[in-house]
Coordinates of C-alpha atoms (C1' of nucleotides) in Angstrom, one line a residue:
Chain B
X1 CA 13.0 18.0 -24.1
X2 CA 11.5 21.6 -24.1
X3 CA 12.1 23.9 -21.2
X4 CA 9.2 23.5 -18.9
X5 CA 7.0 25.8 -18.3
X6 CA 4.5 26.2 -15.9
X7 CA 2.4 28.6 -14.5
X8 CA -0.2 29.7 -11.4
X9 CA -3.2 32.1 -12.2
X10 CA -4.9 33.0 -9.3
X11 CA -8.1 34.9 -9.8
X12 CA -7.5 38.2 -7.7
X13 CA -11.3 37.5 -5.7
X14 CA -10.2 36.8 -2.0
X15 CA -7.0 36.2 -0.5
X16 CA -4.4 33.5 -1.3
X17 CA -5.7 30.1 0.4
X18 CA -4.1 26.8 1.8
X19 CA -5.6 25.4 -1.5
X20 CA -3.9 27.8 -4.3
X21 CA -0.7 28.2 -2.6
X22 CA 0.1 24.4 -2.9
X23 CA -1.3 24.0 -6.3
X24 CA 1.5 27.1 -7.0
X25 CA 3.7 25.1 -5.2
X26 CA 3.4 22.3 -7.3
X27 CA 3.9 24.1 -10.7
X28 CA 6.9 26.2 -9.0
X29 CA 9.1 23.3 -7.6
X30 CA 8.3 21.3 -11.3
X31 CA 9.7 24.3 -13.1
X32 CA 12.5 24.7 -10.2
X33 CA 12.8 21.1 -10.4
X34 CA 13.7 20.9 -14.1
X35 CA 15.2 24.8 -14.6
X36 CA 12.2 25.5 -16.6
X37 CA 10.4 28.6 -15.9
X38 CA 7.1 29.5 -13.8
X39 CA 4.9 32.2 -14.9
X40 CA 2.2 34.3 -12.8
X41 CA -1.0 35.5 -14.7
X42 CA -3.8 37.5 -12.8
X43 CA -6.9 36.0 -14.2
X44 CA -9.0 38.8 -13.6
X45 CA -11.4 39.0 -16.3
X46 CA -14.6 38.9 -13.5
X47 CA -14.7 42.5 -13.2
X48 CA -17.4 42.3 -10.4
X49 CA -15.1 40.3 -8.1
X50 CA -11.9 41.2 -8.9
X51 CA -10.1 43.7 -6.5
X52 CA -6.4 45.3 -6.2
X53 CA -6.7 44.1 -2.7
X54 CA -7.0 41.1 -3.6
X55 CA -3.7 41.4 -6.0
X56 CA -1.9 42.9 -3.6
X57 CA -3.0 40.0 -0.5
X58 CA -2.0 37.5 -3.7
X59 CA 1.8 38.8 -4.5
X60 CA 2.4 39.4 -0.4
X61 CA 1.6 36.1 0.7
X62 CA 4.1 34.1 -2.6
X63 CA 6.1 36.7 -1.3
X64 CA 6.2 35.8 2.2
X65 CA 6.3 31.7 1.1
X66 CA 9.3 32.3 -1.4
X67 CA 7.7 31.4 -4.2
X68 CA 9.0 33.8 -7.3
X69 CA 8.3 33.7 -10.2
X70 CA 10.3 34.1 -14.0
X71 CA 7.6 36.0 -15.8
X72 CA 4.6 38.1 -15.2
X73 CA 2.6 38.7 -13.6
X74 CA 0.5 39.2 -16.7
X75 CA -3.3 40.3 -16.1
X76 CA -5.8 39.0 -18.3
X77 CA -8.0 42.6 -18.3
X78 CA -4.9 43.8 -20.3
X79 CA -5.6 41.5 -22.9
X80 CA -8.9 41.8 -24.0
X81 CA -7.7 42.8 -28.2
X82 CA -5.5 39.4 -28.2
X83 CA -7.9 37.0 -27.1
X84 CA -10.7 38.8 -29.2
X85 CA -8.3 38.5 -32.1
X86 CA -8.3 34.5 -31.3
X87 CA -12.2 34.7 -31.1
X88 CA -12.8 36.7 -34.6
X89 CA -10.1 33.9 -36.1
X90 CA -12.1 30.9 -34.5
X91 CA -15.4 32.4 -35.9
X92 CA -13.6 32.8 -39.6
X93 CA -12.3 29.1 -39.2
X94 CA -15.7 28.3 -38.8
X95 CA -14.9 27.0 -35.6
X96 CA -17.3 29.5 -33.6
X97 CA -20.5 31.9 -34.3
X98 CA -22.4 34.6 -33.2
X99 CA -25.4 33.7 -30.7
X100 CA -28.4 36.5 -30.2
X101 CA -30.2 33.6 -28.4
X102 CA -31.1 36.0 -25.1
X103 CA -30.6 35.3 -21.6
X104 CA -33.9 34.4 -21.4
X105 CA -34.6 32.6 -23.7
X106 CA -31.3 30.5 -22.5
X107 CA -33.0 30.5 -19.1
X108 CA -35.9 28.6 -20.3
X109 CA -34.0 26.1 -22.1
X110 CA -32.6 25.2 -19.2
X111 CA -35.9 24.9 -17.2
X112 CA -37.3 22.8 -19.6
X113 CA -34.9 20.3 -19.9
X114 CA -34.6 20.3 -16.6
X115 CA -38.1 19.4 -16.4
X116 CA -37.6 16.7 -19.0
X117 CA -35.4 15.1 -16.7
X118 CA -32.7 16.2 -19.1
X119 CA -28.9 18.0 -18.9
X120 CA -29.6 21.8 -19.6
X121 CA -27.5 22.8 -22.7
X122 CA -27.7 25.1 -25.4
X123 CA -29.6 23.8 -28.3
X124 CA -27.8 25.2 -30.9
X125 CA -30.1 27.5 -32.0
X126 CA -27.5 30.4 -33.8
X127 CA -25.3 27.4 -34.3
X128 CA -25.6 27.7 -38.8
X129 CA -27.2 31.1 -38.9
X130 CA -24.1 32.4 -40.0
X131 CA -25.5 35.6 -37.6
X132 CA -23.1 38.7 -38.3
X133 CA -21.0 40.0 -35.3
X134 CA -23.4 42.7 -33.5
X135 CA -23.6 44.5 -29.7
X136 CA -25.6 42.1 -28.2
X137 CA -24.4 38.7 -30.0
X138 CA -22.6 36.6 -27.4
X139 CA -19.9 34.4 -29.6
X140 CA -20.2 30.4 -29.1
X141 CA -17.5 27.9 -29.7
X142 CA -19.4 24.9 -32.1
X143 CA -18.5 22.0 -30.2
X144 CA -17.9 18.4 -32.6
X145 CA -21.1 16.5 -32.1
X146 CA -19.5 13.6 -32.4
X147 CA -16.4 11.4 -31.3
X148 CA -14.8 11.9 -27.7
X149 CA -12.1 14.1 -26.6
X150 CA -9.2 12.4 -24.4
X151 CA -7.6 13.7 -21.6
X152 CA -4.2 12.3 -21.3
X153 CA -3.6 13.0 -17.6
X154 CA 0.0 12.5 -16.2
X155 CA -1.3 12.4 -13.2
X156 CA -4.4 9.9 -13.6
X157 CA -4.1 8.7 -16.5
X158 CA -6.5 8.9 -19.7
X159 CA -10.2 10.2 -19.1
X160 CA -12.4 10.1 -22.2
X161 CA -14.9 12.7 -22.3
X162 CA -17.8 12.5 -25.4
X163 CA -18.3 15.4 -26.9
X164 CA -22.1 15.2 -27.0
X165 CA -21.8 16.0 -22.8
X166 CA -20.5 18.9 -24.4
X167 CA -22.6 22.4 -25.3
X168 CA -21.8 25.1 -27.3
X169 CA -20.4 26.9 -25.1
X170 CA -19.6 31.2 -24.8
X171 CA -16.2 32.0 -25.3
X172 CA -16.6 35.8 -25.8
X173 CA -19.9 37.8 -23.7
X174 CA -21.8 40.2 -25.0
X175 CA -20.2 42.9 -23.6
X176 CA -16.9 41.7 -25.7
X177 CA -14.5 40.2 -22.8
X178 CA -13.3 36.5 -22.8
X179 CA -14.9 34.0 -20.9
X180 CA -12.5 31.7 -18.9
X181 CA -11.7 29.1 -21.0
X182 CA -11.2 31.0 -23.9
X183 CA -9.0 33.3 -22.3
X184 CA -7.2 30.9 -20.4
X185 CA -5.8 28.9 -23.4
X186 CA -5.0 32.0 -25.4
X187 CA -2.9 33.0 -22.9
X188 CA -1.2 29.5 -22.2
X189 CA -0.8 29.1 -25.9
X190 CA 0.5 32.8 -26.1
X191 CA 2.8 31.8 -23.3
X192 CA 4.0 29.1 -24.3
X193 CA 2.9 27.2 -21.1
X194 CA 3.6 23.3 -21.8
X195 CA 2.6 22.2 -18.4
X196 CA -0.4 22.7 -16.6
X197 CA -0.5 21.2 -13.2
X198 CA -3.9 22.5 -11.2
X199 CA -6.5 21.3 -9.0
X200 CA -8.9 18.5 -10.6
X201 CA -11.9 20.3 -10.4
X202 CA -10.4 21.4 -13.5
X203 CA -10.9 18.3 -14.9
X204 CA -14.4 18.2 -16.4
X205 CA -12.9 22.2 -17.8
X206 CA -10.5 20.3 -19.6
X207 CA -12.1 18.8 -22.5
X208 CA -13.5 22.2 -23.8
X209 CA -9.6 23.7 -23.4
X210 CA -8.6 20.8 -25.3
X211 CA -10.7 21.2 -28.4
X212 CA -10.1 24.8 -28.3
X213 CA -6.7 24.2 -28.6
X214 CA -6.7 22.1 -31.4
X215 CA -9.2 24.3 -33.1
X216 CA -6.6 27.2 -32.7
X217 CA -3.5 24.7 -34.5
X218 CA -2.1 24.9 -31.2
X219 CA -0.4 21.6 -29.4
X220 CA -1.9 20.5 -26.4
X221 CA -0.4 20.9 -23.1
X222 CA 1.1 18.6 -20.5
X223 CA -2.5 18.4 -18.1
X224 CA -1.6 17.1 -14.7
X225 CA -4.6 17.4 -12.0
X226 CA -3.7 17.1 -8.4
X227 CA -6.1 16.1 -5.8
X228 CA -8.2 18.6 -3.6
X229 CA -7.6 20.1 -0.2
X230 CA -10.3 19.3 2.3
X231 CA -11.5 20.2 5.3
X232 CA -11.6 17.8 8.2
X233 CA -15.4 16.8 7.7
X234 CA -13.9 15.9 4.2
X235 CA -15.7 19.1 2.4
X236 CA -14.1 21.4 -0.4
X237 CA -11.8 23.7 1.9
X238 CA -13.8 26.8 3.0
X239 CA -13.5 30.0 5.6
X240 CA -15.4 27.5 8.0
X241 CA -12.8 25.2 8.4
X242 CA -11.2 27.7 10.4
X243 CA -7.3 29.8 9.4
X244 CA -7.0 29.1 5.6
X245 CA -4.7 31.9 4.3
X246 CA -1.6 31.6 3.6
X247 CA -1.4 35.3 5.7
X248 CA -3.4 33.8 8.6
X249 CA -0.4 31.3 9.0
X250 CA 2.0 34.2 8.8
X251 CA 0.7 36.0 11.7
X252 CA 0.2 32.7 13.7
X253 CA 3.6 32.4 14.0
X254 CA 4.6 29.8 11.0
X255 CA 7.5 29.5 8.7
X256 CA 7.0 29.6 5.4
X257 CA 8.7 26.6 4.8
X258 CA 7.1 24.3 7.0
X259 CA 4.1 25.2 5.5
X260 CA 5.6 24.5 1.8
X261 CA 7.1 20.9 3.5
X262 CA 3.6 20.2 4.8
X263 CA 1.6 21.7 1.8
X264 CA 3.5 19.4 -0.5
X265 CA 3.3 16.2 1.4
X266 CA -0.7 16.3 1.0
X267 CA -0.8 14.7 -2.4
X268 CA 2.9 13.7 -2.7
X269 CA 5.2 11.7 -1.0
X270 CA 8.8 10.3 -1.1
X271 CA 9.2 7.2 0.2
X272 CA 9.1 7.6 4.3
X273 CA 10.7 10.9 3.9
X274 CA 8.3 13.7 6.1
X275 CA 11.0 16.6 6.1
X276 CA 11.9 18.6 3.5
X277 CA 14.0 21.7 3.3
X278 CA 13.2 23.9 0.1
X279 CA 16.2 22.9 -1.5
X280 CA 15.7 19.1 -1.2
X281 CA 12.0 19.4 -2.1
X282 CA 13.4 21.0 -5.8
X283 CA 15.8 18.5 -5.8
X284 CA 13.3 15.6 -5.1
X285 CA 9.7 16.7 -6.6
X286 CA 8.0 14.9 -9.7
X287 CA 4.9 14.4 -11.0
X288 CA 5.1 10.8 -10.3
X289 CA 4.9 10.5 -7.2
X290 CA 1.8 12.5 -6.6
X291 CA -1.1 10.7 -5.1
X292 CA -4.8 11.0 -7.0
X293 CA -7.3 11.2 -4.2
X294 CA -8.2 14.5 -2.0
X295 CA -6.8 14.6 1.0
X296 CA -7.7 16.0 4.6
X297 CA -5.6 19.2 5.9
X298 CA -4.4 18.3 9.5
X299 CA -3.5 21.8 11.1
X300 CA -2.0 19.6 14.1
X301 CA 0.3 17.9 11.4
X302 CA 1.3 21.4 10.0
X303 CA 2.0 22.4 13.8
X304 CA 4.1 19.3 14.4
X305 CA 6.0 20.3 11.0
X306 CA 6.3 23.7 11.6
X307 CA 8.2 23.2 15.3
X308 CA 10.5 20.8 13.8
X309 CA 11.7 23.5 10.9
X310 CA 12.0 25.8 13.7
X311 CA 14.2 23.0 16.0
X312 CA 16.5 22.6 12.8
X313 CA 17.0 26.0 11.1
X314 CA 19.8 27.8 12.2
X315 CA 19.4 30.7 14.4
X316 CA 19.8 33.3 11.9
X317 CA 17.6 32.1 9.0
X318 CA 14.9 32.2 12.0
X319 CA 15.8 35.8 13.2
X320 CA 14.1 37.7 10.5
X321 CA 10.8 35.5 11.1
X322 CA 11.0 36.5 14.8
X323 CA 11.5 40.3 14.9
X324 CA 7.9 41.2 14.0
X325 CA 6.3 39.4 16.4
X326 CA 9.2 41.0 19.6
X327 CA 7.9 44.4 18.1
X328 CA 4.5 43.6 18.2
X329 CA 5.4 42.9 21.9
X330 CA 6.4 46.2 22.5
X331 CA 10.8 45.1 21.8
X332 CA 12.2 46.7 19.5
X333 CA 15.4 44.3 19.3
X334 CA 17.6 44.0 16.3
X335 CA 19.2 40.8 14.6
X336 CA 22.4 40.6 16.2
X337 CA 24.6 38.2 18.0
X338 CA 22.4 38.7 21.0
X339 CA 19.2 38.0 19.5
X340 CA 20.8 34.9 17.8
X341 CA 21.9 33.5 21.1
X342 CA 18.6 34.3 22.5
X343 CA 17.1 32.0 19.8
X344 CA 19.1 29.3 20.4
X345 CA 17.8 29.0 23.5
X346 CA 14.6 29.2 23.0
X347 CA 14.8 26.9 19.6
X348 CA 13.6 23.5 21.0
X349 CA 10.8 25.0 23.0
X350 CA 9.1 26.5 20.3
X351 CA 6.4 25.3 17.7
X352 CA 5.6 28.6 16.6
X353 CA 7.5 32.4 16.8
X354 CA 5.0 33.5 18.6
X355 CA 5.8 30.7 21.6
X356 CA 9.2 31.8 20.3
X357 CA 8.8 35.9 21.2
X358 CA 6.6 34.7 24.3
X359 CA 9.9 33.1 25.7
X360 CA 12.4 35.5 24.4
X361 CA 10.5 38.6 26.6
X362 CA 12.1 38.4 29.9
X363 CA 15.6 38.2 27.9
X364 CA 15.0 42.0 27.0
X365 CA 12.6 42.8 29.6
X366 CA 14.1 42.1 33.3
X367 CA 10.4 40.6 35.5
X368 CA 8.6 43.1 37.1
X369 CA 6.8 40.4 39.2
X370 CA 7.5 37.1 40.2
X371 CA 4.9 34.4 38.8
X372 CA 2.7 33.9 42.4
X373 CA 2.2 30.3 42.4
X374 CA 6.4 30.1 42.0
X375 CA 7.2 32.4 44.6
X376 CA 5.1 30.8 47.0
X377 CA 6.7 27.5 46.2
X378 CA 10.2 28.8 45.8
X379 CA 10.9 32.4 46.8
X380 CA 10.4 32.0 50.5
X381 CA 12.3 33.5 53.1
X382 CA 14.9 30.1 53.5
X383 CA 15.4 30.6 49.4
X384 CA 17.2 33.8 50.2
X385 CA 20.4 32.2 51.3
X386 CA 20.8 30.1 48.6
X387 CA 20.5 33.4 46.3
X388 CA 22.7 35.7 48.3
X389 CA 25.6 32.7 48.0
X390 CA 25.1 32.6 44.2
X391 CA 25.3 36.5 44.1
X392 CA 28.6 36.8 45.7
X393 CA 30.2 33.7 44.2
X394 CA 28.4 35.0 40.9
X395 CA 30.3 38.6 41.4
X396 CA 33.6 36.8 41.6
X397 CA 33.5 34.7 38.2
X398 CA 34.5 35.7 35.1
X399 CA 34.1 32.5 32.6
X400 CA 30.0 32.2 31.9
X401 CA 29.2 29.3 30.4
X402 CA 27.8 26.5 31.8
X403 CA 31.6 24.4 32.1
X404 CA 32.5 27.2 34.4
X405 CA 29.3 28.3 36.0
X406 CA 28.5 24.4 37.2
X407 CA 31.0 24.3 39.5
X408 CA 29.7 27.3 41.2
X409 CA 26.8 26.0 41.5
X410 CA 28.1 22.4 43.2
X411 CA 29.9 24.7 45.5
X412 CA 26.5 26.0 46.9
X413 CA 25.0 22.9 46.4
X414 CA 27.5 20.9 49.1
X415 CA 27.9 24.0 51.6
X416 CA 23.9 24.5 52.1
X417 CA 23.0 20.6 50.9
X418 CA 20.5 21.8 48.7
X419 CA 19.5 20.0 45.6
X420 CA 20.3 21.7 42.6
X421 CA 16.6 22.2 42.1
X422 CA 16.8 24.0 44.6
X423 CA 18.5 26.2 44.0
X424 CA 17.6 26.6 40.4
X425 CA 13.6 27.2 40.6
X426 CA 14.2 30.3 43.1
X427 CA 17.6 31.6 40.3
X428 CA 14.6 31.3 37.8
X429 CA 12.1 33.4 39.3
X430 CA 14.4 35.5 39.6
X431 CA 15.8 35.9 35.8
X432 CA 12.8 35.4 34.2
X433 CA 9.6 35.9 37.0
X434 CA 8.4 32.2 35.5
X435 CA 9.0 29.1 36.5
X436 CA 9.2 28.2 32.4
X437 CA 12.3 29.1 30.9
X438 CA 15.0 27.8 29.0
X439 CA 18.0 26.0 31.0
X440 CA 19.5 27.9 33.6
X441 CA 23.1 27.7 32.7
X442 CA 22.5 28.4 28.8
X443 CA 20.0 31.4 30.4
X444 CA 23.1 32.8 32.5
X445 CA 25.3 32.5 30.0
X446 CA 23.2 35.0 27.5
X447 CA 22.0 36.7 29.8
X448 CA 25.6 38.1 31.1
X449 CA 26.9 38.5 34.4
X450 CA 26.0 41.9 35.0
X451 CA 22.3 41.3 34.1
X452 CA 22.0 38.3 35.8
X453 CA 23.7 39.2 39.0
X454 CA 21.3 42.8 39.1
X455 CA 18.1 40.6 38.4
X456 CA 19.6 38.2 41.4
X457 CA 19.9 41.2 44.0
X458 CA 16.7 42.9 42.7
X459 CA 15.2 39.6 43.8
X460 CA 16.7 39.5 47.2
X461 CA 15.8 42.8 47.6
X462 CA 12.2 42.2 46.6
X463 CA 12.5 38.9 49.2
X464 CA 13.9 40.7 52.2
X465 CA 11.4 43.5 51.7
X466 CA 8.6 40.8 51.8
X467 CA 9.9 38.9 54.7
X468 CA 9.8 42.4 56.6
X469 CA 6.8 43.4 56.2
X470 CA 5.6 39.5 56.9
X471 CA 7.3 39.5 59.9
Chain A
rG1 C1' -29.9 13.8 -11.6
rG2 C1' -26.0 13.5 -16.1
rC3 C1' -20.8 13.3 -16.7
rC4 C1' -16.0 12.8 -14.4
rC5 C1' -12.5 11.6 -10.4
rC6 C1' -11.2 8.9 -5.9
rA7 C1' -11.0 4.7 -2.0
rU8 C1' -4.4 1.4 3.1
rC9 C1' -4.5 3.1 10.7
rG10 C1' -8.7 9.0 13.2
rU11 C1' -5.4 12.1 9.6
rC12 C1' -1.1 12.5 5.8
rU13 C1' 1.1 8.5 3.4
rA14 C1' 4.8 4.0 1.8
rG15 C1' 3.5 -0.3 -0.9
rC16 C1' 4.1 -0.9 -7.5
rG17 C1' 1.4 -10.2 -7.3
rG18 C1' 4.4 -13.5 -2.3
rU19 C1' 5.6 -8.0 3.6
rU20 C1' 5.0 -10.0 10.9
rA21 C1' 1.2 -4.2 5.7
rG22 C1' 6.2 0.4 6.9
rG23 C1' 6.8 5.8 8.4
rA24 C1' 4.7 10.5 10.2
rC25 C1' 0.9 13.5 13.1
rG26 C1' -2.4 12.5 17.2
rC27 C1' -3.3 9.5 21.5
rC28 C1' -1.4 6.2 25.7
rG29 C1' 2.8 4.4 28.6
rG30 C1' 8.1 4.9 30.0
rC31 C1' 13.2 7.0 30.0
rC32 C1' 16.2 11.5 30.3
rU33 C1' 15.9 15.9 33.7
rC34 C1' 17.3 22.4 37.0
rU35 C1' 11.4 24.1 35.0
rC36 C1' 9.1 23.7 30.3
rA37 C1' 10.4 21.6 26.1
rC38 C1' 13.7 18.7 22.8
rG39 C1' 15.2 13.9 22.4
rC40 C1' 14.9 8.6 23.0
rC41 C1' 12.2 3.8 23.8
rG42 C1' 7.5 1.1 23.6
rG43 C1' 2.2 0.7 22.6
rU44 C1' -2.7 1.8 20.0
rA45 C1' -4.7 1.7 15.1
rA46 C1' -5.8 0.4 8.3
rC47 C1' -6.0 -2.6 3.1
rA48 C1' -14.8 -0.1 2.4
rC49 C1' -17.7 -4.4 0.5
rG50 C1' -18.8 -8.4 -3.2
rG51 C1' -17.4 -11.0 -7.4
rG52 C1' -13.7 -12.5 -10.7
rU53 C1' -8.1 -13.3 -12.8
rU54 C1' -4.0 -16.0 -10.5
rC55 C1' -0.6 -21.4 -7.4
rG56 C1' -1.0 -16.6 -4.6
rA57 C1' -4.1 -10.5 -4.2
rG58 C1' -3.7 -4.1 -0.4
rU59 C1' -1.5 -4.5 -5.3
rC60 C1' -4.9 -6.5 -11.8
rC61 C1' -10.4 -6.5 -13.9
rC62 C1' -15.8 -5.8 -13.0
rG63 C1' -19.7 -4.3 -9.8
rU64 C1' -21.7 -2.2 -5.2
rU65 C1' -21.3 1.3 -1.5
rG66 C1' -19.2 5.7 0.1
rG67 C1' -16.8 10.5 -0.7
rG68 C1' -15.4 14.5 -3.9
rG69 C1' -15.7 17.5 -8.4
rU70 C1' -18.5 19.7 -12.3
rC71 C1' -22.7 21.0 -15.0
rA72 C1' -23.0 30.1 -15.6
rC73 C1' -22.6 36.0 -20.5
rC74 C1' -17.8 32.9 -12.4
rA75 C1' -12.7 31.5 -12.5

RNA sequence: GGCCCCAUCGUCUAGCGGUUAGGACGCCGGCCUCUCACGCCGGUAACACGGGUUCGAGUCCCGUUGGGGUCACCA
């Protein structure tokens, strides 16, 4: 077998979507899958809609997902001489001609067969002329007008197209650039691309690719079309359908690769199997087992995914994903042995990093107020005992970790016959100013004695101060 | 409209002629418990329809219906 070799050519008009970074997805992990190699090719031959911007958006967001690539990226503006030295060779073979039929005219062909109740199609006008090449001579591939092309799909198995559905159509505008299908198998021929997984509405593309290829001496491909991405009123994915870049999920708190492990299980599947680190999903992916119909993206799915990456990853593979959004908040904390215990903490209560650098604030940030409905529920005046005990017996431990800090606690718990709630909900308010938090003794234990013992007393003070002025 | 593709719980899916049709998300109960979560246990819910083929069809064939894609000097 020859190395596989895939490829994902994005054209640069918009950002990366939902949509393009799983069908990249699927082309990286086959090549990662069998050590093949995965190309990137800018297909930016639409010079209208084709921005840097765009480019730019494009490489950040594979970037941010982890998807690299071996070669590339290539851009197909760069390559106008090669595929024009295809097109001169196709019009030599005889395999193409010169067209002077005008816009126009072309425009009217198409509103009278349309009127006929017929397919609009070039009517091979130029097709024999033998027309020379000339500034405003568009150059038309000449289509078989007989016999059927076959798609051998990997995926779906054979489609057979007849080539009478088929037009003459432009491979080179007036203007001298490619059109897309010219230029796209030029370059997968010219890079040696044997495997072309993309989205099927590709599909009815196909047959035209093929025939070009074969009138170029060039082996066909590996075609493999994967099912669409739709929205939840089962329409093509659009902006409507709410977040759809790969960037929007970035700055909504998600981990890349949840949103690869969800990405990929639209369309494929292994066995019962839902989670997926990277790894295993290079290990596991093939062609096989992807599905053929279109399938509905479930955001709540994604969010479900997403919290169970973060539950499972260790603390510092989550670290760098976190520190963007604790600056955005105003911390400017660095990944160290502090941060990673804060994360650890905060692991299981989070679905996104931004629930994640929402609950890590008051570890850097001692409260500046107490949440009101808490304090009135738990820091009144008879709460103050309770705290005062826990500061003093607090002052005179060393160990903190819960084994040692649970016993302090029982101490309290028998001399003032409080429950341990308690006694907890008030020492909450007071370390964190919310009656949400992590668990107190993990809390404590990060925390440090100094810090928690200062936020303890700054609490009491607060308390006493209150009752005072109450009284 | 022509051509093409698709069809299992609300959603993602497993199934590859014989299953009480399985899992996950969601939803509804319960357990655990220092808050919130996590976790655990249980429940809800599907083979689009009609013909064949077969001893036997979710699984194979045909049709209907439904959904999607595509018909540019866009990619």
């Amino acid at each position: 077998m020859d190395t596989i070799i895939t490829r994902f050519p994005p054209s640069p008009t918009g950002y990366l979507h939902i949509g393009g970074a799983r069908t990249a997805l699927f082309n990286w992990l086959y090549a990662r899958h069998n050590r093949g190699k995965f190309i990137l090719r800018i297909e930016d031959t639409d010079a209208v809609r084709s921005t840097k911007e765009s480019v730019d958006a494009i490489f950040d967001a594979l970037a941010w997902l982890g998807i690299d690539y071996d070669e590339g990226p290539y851009y197909q503006s760069q390559r106008y001489d090669i595929y024009s030295a295809y097109v001169e060779e196709l019009v030599a073979s005889g395999n193409a001609y010169y067209c002077t039929c005008s816009a126009q005219r072309i425009e009217e062909m198409r509103q009278a067969a349309k009127a006929r109740g017929e397919n609009p199609r070039y009517d091979g006008t130029c097709r024999e002329k033998g027309l020379p090449a000339s500034s405003d001579a568009v150059v038309r591939f000449k289509t078989p007008i007989a016999g059927n092309t076959i798609l051998e799909d990997v995926i779906r198995g054979n489609i057979v197209f007849s080539n009478s559905e088929i037009d003459d159509f432009i491979i080179r505008r007036s203007d001298g650039s490619p059109m897309y299908n010219l230029a796209v198998v030029v370059d997968d021929i010219t890079m040696k691309i044997n495997t072309i997984i993309r989205g099927d509405d590709h599909i009815s593309n196909t047959p035209r690719q093929i025939l070009l290829y074969r009138a170029m001496g060039a082996n066909v491909p590996v075609f493999g079309h994967v099912p669409m991405v739709l929205g939840d009123d089962r329409a093509r994915l659009s902006k409507r359908h709410g977040a759809m870049s790969v960037t929007a999920y970035r700055e909504m708190g998600y981990y890349p690769d949840a949103l690869l492990n969800y990405l990929v299980r639209l369309g494929w599947s292994h066995g019962d199997q839902e989670f997926f680190s990277k790894e295993e999903l290079i290990e596991k992916f093939s062609l096989k087992n992807v599905g053929k119909s279109a399938g509905v993206f479930n955001p709540e799915k994604l969010l479900a995914l997403n919290a169970q990456h973060i539950h499972s990853a260790p603390a510092e593979r989550l670290a760098p994903h976190l520190l963007p959004f604790l600056s955005e908040r105003g911390i400017d904390a660095r990944e160290d042995k502090y941060l990673h215990r804060v994360i650890c903490t905060l692991k299981a209560r989070s679905k996104t990093f931004v629930e994640m650098a929402e609950g890590a604030l008051f570890y850097y940030i001692a409260p500046q107020s107490y949440d009101e409905k808490g304090a009135k529920k738990f820091l009144q005046p008879e709460n103050i005992e309770a705290l005062v005990k826990l500061a003093y017996a607090l002052s005179d431990q060393d160990a903190f970790d819960e084994k040692s800090l649970a016993p302090v606690f029982q101490k309290i718990m028998d001399e003032t016959g409080l429950g341990f709630g308690k006694i907890a909900q008030p020492l909450r308010l007071a370390l964190v100013g919310k009656t949400v938090s992590p668990g107190i003794f993990e809390m404590m234990e990060v925390l440090g004695k100094g810090e928690t013992i200062s936020r303890i007393q700054r609490c009491i003070a607060v308390l006493s101060g209150k009752s005072d002025a109450s009284a």
